[in-house]
mmCIF file of C-alpha atoms in Angstrom:
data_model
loop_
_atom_site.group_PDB
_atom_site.id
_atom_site.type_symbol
_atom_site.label_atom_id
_atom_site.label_comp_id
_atom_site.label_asym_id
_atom_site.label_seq_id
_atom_site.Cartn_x
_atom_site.Cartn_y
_atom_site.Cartn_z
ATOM 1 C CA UNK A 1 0.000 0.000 0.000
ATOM 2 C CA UNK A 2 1.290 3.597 -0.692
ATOM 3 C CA UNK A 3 0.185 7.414 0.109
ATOM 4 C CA UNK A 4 2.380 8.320 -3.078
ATOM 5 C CA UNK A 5 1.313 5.684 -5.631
ATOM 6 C CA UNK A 6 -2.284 4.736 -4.408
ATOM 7 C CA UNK A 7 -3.992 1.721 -6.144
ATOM 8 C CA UNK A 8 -7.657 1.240 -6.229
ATOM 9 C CA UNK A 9 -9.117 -2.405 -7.303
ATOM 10 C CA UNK A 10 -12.277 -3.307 -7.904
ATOM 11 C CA UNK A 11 -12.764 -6.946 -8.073
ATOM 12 C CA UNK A 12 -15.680 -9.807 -8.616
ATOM 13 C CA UNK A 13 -16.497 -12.786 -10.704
ATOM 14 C CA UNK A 14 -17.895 -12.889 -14.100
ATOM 15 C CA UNK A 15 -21.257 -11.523 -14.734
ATOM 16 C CA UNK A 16 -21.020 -9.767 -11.040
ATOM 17 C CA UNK A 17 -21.176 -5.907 -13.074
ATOM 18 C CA UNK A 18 -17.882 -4.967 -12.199
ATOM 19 C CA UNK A 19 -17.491 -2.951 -15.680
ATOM 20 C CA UNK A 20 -20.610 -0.844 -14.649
ATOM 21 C CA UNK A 21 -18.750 -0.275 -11.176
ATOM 22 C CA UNK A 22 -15.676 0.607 -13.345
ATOM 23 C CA UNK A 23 -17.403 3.092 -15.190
ATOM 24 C CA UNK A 24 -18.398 4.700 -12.121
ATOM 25 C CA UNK A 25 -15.374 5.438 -11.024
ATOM 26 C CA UNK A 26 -14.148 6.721 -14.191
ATOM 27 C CA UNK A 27 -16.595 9.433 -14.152
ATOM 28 C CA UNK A 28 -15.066 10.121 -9.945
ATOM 29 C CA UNK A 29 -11.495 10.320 -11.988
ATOM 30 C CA UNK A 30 -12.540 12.440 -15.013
ATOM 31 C CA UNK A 31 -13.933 14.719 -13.121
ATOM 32 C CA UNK A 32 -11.146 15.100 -10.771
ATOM 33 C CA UNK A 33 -9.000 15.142 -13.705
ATOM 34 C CA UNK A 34 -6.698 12.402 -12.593
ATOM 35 C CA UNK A 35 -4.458 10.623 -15.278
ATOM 36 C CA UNK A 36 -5.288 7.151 -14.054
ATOM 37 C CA UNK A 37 -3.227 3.687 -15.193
ATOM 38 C CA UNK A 38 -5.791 1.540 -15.816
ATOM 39 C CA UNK A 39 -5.022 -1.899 -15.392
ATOM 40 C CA UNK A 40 -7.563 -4.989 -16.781
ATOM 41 C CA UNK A 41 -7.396 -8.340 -14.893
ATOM 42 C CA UNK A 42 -7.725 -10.716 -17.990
ATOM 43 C CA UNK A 43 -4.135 -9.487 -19.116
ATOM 44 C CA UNK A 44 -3.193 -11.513 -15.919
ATOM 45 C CA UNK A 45 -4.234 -14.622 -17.065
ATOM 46 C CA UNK A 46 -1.873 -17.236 -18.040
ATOM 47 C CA UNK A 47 -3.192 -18.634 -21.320
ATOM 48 C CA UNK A 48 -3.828 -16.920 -24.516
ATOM 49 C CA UNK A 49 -7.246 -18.419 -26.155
ATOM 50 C CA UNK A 50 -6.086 -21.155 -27.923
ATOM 51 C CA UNK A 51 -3.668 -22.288 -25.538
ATOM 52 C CA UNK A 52 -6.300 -21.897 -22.644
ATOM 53 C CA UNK A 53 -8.542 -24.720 -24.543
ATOM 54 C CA UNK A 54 -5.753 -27.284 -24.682
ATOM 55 C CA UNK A 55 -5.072 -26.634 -21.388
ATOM 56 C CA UNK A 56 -8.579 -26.694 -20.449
ATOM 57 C CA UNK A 57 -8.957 -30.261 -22.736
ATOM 58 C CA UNK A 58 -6.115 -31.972 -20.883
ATOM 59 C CA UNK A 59 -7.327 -31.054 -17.726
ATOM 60 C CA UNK A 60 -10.400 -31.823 -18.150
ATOM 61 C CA UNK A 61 -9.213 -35.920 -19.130
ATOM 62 C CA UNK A 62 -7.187 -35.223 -15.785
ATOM 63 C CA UNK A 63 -10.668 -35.085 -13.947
ATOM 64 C CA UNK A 64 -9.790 -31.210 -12.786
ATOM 65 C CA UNK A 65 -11.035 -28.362 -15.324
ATOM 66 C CA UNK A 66 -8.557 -25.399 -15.491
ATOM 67 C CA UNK A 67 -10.625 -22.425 -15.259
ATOM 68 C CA UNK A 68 -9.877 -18.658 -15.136
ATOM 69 C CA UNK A 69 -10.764 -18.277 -11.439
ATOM 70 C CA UNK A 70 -7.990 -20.612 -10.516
ATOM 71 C CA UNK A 71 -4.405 -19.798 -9.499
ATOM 72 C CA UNK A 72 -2.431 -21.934 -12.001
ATOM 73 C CA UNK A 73 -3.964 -20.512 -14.883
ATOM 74 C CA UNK A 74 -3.242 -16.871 -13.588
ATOM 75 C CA UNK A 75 -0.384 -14.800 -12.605
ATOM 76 C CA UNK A 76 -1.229 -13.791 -9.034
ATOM 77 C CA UNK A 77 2.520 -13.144 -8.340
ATOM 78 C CA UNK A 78 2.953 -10.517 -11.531
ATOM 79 C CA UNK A 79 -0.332 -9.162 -10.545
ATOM 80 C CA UNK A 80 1.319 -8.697 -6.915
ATOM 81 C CA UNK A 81 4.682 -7.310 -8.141
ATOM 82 C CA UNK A 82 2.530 -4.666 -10.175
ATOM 83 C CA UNK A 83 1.291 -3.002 -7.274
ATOM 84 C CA UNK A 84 3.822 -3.389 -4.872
ATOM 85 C CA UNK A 85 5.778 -1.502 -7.717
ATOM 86 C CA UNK A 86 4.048 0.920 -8.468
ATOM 87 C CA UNK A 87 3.181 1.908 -4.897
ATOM 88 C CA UNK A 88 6.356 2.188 -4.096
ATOM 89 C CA UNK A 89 8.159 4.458 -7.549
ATOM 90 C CA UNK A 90 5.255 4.535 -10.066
ATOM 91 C CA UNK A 91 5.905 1.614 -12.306
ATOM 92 C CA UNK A 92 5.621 -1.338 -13.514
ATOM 93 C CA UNK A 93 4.887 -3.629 -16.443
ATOM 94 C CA UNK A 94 0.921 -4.456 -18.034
ATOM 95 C CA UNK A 95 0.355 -5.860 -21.207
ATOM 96 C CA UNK A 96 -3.428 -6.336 -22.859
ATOM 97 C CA UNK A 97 -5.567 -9.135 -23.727
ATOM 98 C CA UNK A 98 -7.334 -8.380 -27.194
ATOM 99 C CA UNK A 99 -11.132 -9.289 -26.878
ATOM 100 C CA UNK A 100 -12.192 -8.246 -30.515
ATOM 101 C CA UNK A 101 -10.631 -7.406 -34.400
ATOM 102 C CA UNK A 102 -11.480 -3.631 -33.010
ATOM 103 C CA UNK A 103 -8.922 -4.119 -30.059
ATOM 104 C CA UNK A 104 -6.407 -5.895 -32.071
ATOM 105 C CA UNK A 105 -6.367 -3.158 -34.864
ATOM 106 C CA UNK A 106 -5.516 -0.632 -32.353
ATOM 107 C CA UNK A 107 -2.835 -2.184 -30.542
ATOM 108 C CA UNK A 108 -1.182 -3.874 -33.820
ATOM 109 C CA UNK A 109 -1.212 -0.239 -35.012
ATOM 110 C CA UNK A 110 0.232 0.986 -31.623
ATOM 111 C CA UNK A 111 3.014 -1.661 -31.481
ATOM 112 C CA UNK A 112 3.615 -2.788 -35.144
ATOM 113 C CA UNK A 113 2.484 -6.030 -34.512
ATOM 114 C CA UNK A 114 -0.083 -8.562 -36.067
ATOM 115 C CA UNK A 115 -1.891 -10.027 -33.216
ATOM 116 C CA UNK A 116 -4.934 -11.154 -33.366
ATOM 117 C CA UNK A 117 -8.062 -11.351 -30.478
ATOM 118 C CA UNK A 118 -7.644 -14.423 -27.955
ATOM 119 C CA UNK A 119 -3.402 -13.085 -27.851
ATOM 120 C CA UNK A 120 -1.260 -10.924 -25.312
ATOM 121 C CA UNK A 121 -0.122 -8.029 -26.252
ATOM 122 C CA UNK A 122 3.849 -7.569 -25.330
ATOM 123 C CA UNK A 123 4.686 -6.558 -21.953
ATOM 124 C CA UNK A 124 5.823 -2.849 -21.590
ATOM 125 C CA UNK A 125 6.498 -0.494 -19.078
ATOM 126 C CA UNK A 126 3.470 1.423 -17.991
ATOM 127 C CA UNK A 127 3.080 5.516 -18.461
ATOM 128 C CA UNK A 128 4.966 7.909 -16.220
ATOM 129 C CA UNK A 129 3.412 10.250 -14.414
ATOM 130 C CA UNK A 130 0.193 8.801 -13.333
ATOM 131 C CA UNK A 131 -1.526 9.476 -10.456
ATOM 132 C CA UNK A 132 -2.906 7.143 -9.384
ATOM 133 C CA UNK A 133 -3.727 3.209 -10.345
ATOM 134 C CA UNK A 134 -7.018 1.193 -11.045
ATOM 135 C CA UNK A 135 -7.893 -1.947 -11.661
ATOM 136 C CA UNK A 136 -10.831 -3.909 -12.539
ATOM 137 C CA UNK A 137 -11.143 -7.615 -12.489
ATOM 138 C CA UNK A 138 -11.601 -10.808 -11.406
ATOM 139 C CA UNK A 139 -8.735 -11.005 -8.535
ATOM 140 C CA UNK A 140 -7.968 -7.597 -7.749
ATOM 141 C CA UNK A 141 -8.515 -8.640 -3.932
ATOM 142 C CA UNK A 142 -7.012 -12.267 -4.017
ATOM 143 C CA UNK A 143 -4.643 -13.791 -1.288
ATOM 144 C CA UNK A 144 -3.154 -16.848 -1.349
ATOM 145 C CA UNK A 145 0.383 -19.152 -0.254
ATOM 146 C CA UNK A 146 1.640 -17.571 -2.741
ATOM 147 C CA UNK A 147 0.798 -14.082 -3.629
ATOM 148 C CA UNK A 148 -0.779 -11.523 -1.596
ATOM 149 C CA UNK A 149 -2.806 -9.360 -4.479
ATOM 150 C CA UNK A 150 -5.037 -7.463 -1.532
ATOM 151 C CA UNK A 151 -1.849 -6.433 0.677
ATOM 152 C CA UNK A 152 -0.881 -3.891 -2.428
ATOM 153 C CA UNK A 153 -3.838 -2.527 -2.840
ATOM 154 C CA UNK A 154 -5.161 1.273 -0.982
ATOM 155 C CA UNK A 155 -8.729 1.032 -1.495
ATOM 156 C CA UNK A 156 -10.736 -2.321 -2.307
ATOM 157 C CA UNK A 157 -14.132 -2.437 -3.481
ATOM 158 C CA UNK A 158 -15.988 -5.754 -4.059
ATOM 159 C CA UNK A 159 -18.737 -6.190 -6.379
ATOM 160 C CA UNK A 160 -20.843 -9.553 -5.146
ATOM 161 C CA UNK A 161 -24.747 -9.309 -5.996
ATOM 162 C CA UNK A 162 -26.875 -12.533 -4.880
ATOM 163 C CA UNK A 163 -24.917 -15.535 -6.554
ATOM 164 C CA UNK A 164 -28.316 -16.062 -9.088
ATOM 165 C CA UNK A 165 -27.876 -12.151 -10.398
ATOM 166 C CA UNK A 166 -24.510 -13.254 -10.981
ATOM 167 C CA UNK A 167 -25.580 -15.979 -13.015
ATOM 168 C CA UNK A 168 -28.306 -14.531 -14.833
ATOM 169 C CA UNK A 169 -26.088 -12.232 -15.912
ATOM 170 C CA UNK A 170 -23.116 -13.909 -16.893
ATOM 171 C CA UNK A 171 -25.812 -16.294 -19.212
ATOM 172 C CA UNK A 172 -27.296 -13.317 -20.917
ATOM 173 C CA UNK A 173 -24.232 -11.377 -21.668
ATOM 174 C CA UNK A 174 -22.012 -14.637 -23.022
ATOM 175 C CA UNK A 175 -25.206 -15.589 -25.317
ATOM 176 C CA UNK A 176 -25.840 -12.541 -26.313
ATOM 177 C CA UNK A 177 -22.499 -10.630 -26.588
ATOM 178 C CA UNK A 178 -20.332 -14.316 -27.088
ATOM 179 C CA UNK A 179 -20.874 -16.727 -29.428
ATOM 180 C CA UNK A 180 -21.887 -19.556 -26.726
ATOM 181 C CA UNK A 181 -25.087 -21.423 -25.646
ATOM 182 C CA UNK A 182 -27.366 -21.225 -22.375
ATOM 183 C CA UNK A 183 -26.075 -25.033 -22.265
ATOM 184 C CA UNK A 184 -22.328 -23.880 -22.515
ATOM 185 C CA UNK A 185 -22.265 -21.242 -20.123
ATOM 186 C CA UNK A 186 -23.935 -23.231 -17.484
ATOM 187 C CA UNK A 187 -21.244 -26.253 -18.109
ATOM 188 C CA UNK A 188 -18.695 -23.185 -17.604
ATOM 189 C CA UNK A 189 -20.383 -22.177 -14.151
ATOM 190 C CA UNK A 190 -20.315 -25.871 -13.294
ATOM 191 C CA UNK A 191 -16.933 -26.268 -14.173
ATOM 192 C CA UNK A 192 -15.847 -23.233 -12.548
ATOM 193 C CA UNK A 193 -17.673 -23.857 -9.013
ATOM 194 C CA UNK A 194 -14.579 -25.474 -6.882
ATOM 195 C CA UNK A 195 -12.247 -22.099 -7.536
ATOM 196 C CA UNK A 196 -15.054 -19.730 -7.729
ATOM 197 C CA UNK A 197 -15.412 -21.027 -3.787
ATOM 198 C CA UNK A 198 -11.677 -21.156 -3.508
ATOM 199 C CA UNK A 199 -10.331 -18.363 -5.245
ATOM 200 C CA UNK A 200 -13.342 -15.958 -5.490
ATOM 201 C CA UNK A 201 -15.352 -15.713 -2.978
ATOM 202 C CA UNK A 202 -12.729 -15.563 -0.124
ATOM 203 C CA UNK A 203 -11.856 -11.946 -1.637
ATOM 204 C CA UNK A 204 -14.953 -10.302 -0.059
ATOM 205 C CA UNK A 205 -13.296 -10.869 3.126
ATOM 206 C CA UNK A 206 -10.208 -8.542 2.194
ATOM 207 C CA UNK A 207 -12.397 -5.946 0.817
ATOM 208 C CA UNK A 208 -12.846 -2.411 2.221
ATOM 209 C CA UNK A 209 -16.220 -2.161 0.736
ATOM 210 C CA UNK A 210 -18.766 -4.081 -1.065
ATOM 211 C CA UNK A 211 -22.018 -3.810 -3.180
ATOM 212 C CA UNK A 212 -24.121 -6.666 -2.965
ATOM 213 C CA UNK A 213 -27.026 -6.562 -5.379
ATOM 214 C CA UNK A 214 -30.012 -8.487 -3.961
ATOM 215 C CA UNK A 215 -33.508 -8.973 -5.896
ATOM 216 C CA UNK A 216 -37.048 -8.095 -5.006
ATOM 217 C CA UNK A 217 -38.069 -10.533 -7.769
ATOM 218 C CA UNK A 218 -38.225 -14.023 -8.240
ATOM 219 C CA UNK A 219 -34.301 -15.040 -9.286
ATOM 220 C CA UNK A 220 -34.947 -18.656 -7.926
ATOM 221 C CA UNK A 221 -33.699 -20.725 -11.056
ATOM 222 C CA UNK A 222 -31.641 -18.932 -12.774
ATOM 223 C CA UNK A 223 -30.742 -21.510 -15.591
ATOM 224 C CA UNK A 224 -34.412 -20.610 -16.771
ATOM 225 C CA UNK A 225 -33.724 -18.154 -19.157
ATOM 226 C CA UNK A 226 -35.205 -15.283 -17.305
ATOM 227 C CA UNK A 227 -34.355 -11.764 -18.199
ATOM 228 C CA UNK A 228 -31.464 -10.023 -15.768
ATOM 229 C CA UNK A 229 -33.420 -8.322 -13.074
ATOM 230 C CA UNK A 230 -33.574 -4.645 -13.424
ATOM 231 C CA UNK A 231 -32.127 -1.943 -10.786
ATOM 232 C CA UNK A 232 -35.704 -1.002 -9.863
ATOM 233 C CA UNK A 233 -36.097 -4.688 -9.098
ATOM 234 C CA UNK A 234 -33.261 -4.472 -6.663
ATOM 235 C CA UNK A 235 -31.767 -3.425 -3.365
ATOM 236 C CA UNK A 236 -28.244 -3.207 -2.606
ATOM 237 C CA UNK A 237 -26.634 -3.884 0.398
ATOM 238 C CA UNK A 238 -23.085 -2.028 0.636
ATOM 239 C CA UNK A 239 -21.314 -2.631 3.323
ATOM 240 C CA UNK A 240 -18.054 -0.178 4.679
ATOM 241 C CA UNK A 241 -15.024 -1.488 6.412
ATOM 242 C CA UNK A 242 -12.430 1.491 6.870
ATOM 243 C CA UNK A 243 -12.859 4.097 8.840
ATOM 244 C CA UNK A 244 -13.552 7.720 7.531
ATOM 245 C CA UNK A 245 -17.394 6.851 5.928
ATOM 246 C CA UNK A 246 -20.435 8.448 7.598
ATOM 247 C CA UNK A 247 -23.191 6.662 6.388
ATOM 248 C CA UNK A 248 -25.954 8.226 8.131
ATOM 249 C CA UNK A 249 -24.478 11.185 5.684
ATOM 250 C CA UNK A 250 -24.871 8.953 2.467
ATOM 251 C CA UNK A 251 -27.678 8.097 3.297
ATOM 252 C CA UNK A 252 -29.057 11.369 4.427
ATOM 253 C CA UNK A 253 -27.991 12.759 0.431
ATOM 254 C CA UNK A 254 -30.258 10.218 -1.298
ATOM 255 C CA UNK A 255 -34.264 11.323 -2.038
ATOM 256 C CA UNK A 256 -36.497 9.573 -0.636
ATOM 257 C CA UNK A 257 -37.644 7.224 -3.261
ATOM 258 C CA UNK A 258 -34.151 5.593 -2.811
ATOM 259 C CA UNK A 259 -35.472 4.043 0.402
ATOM 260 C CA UNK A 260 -32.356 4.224 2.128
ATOM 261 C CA UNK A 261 -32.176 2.978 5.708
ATOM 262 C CA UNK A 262 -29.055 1.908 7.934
ATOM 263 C CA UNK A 263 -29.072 -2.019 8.905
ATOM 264 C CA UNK A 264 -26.102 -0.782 11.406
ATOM 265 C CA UNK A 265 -23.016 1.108 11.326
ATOM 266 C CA UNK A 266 -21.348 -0.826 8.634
ATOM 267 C CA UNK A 267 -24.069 -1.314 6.394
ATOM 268 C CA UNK A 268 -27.089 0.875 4.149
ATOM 269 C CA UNK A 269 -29.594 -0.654 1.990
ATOM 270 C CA UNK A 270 -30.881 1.231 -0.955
ATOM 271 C CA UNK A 271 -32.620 0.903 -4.118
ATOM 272 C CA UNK A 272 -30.683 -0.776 -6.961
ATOM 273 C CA UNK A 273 -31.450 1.959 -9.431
ATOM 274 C CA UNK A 274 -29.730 4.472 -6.956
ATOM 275 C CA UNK A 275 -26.448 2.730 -6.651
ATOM 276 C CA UNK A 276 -24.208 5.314 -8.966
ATOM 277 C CA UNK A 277 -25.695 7.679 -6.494
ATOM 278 C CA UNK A 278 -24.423 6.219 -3.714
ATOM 279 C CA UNK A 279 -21.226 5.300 -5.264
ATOM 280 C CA UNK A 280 -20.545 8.752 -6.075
ATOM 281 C CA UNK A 281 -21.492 10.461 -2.889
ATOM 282 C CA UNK A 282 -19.334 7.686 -1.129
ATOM 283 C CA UNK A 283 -16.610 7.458 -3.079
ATOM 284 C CA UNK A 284 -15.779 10.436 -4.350
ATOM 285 C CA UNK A 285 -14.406 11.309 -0.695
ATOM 286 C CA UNK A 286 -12.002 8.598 -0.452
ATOM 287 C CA UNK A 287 -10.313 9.692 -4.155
ATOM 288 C CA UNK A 288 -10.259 13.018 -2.531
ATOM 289 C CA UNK A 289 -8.042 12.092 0.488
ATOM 290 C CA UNK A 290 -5.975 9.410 -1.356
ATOM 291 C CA UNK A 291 -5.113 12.331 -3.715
ATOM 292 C CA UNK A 292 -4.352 14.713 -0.521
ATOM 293 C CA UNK A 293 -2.205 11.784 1.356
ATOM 294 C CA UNK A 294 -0.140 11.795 -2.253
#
């Protein structure tokens, strides 16, 4: 952890909304006009697309499916060195994972390369001069025997709604954004359950603060191919563990129709559709004095 470099993380599985929570925070630096190092989790992984399904293949015949939430087919301990460099001088190394022939034209024109999406771009030494660092992913908080990813890290923010959300989610964005099935994606949650309890999960422990999307409608099999509840079908739970957030204060800044009520001193409940609100009002502080501490 540093008061020079600060590093924020936001961290959660797949399909939890983390890239909504991301763009939140985005809007918190633009508008404090922070040049911000953004780092994305999937360049941590270890396996490029192709290589990933032969991996996955031979695992599978070993009777233990590599998955992306697991440590062996990550690199916790680059991910570590990352912010433990950076908080201490500023730098370090990232690279990019290309999603999409969009991604890959930009880089290959960047680098003069001729990658293509599933691949790694190079490694390289991130910009100079940043102030601070963020990351948004799936390990951002992660601790294990062998790297300690949450030690590095300033401010942590976990992004956990109710475990069917997640899945809901995750189904309708891979079939409708990915080329895969509702059968495939539920073989992936299936095949991903042992390190999502292992390697996921355990995270929300380490965090200093988390948003936990509940529903106020029926979520109760979410393999049915249901639509993703909405934030007005929603509550969120968000619960603070550093010191420094009043939030009788938050709370007291929402209208009324956000329903906002204090469940005790570490946690307020609000209405889903209010939750930029509240991430704004709370946040926004914290930036503030990381930013002063610098």
């Amino acid at each position: 952890m540093s008061t020079k470099h600060p590093v924020v993380s936001v961290t959660g599985s797949s399909g939890a909304g983390t890239t909504f929570v991301k763009k939140a925070f985005e809007k918190i630096f633009d508008n404090k006009n922070l040049n911000v190092c953004i780092v994305e989790g999937d360049s941590f992984h270890k396996f490029e697309r192709a290589d990933m399904k032969v991996e996955v293949e031979k695992s599978r015949a070993a009777g233990k499916v590599l998955t992306h939430f697991a440590e062996n087919a990550n690199h916790f301990d680059k991910l570590e060195t990352l912010f433990k460099q950076y908080g201490e001088d500023g730098t370090g190394q990232k690279r990019y994972y290309i999603h999409s022939d969009e991604e890959a034209v930009e880089h290959n024109a960047r680098l003069g390369t001729n990658l293509e999406p599933g691949q790694f771009t190079p490694w390289e030494d991130i910009e100079t001069g940043t102030d601070i660092m963020f990351y948004e992913g799936l390990h951002g908080g992660v601790k294990t025997d062998n790297a300690d990813v949450a030690g590095q890290v300033d401010l942590l923010v976990g992004v956990v709604p109710s475990v069917n959300i997640e899945w809901i989610q995750k189904i309708y964005r891979d079939t409708s954004e990915r080329p895969y099935t509702p059968e495939q994606v539920t073989e992936i949650i299936l095949d991903r359950m042992q390190d999502y309890v292992e390697f996921i999960t355990p995270q929300f422990d380490n965090t200093h603060i988390n948003f936990h999307r509940i529903p106020l409608v029926d979520t109760s099999n979410p393999f049915s191919g249901q639509a993703v509840p909405t934030p007005e079908d929603s509550l969120v739970v968000t619960t603070v563990r550093i010191d420094g957030v009043d939030l009788q204060a938050v709370a007291d800044k929402l209208p009324a129709e956000a329903m906002a009520f204090l469940q005790n001193d570490t946690t307020l409940v609000y209405k889903g559709s209010f939750m930029v609100d509240v991430m704004d009002i709370m946040l926004t502080p914290i930036i503030d004095q990381l930013m002063t501490n610098k």
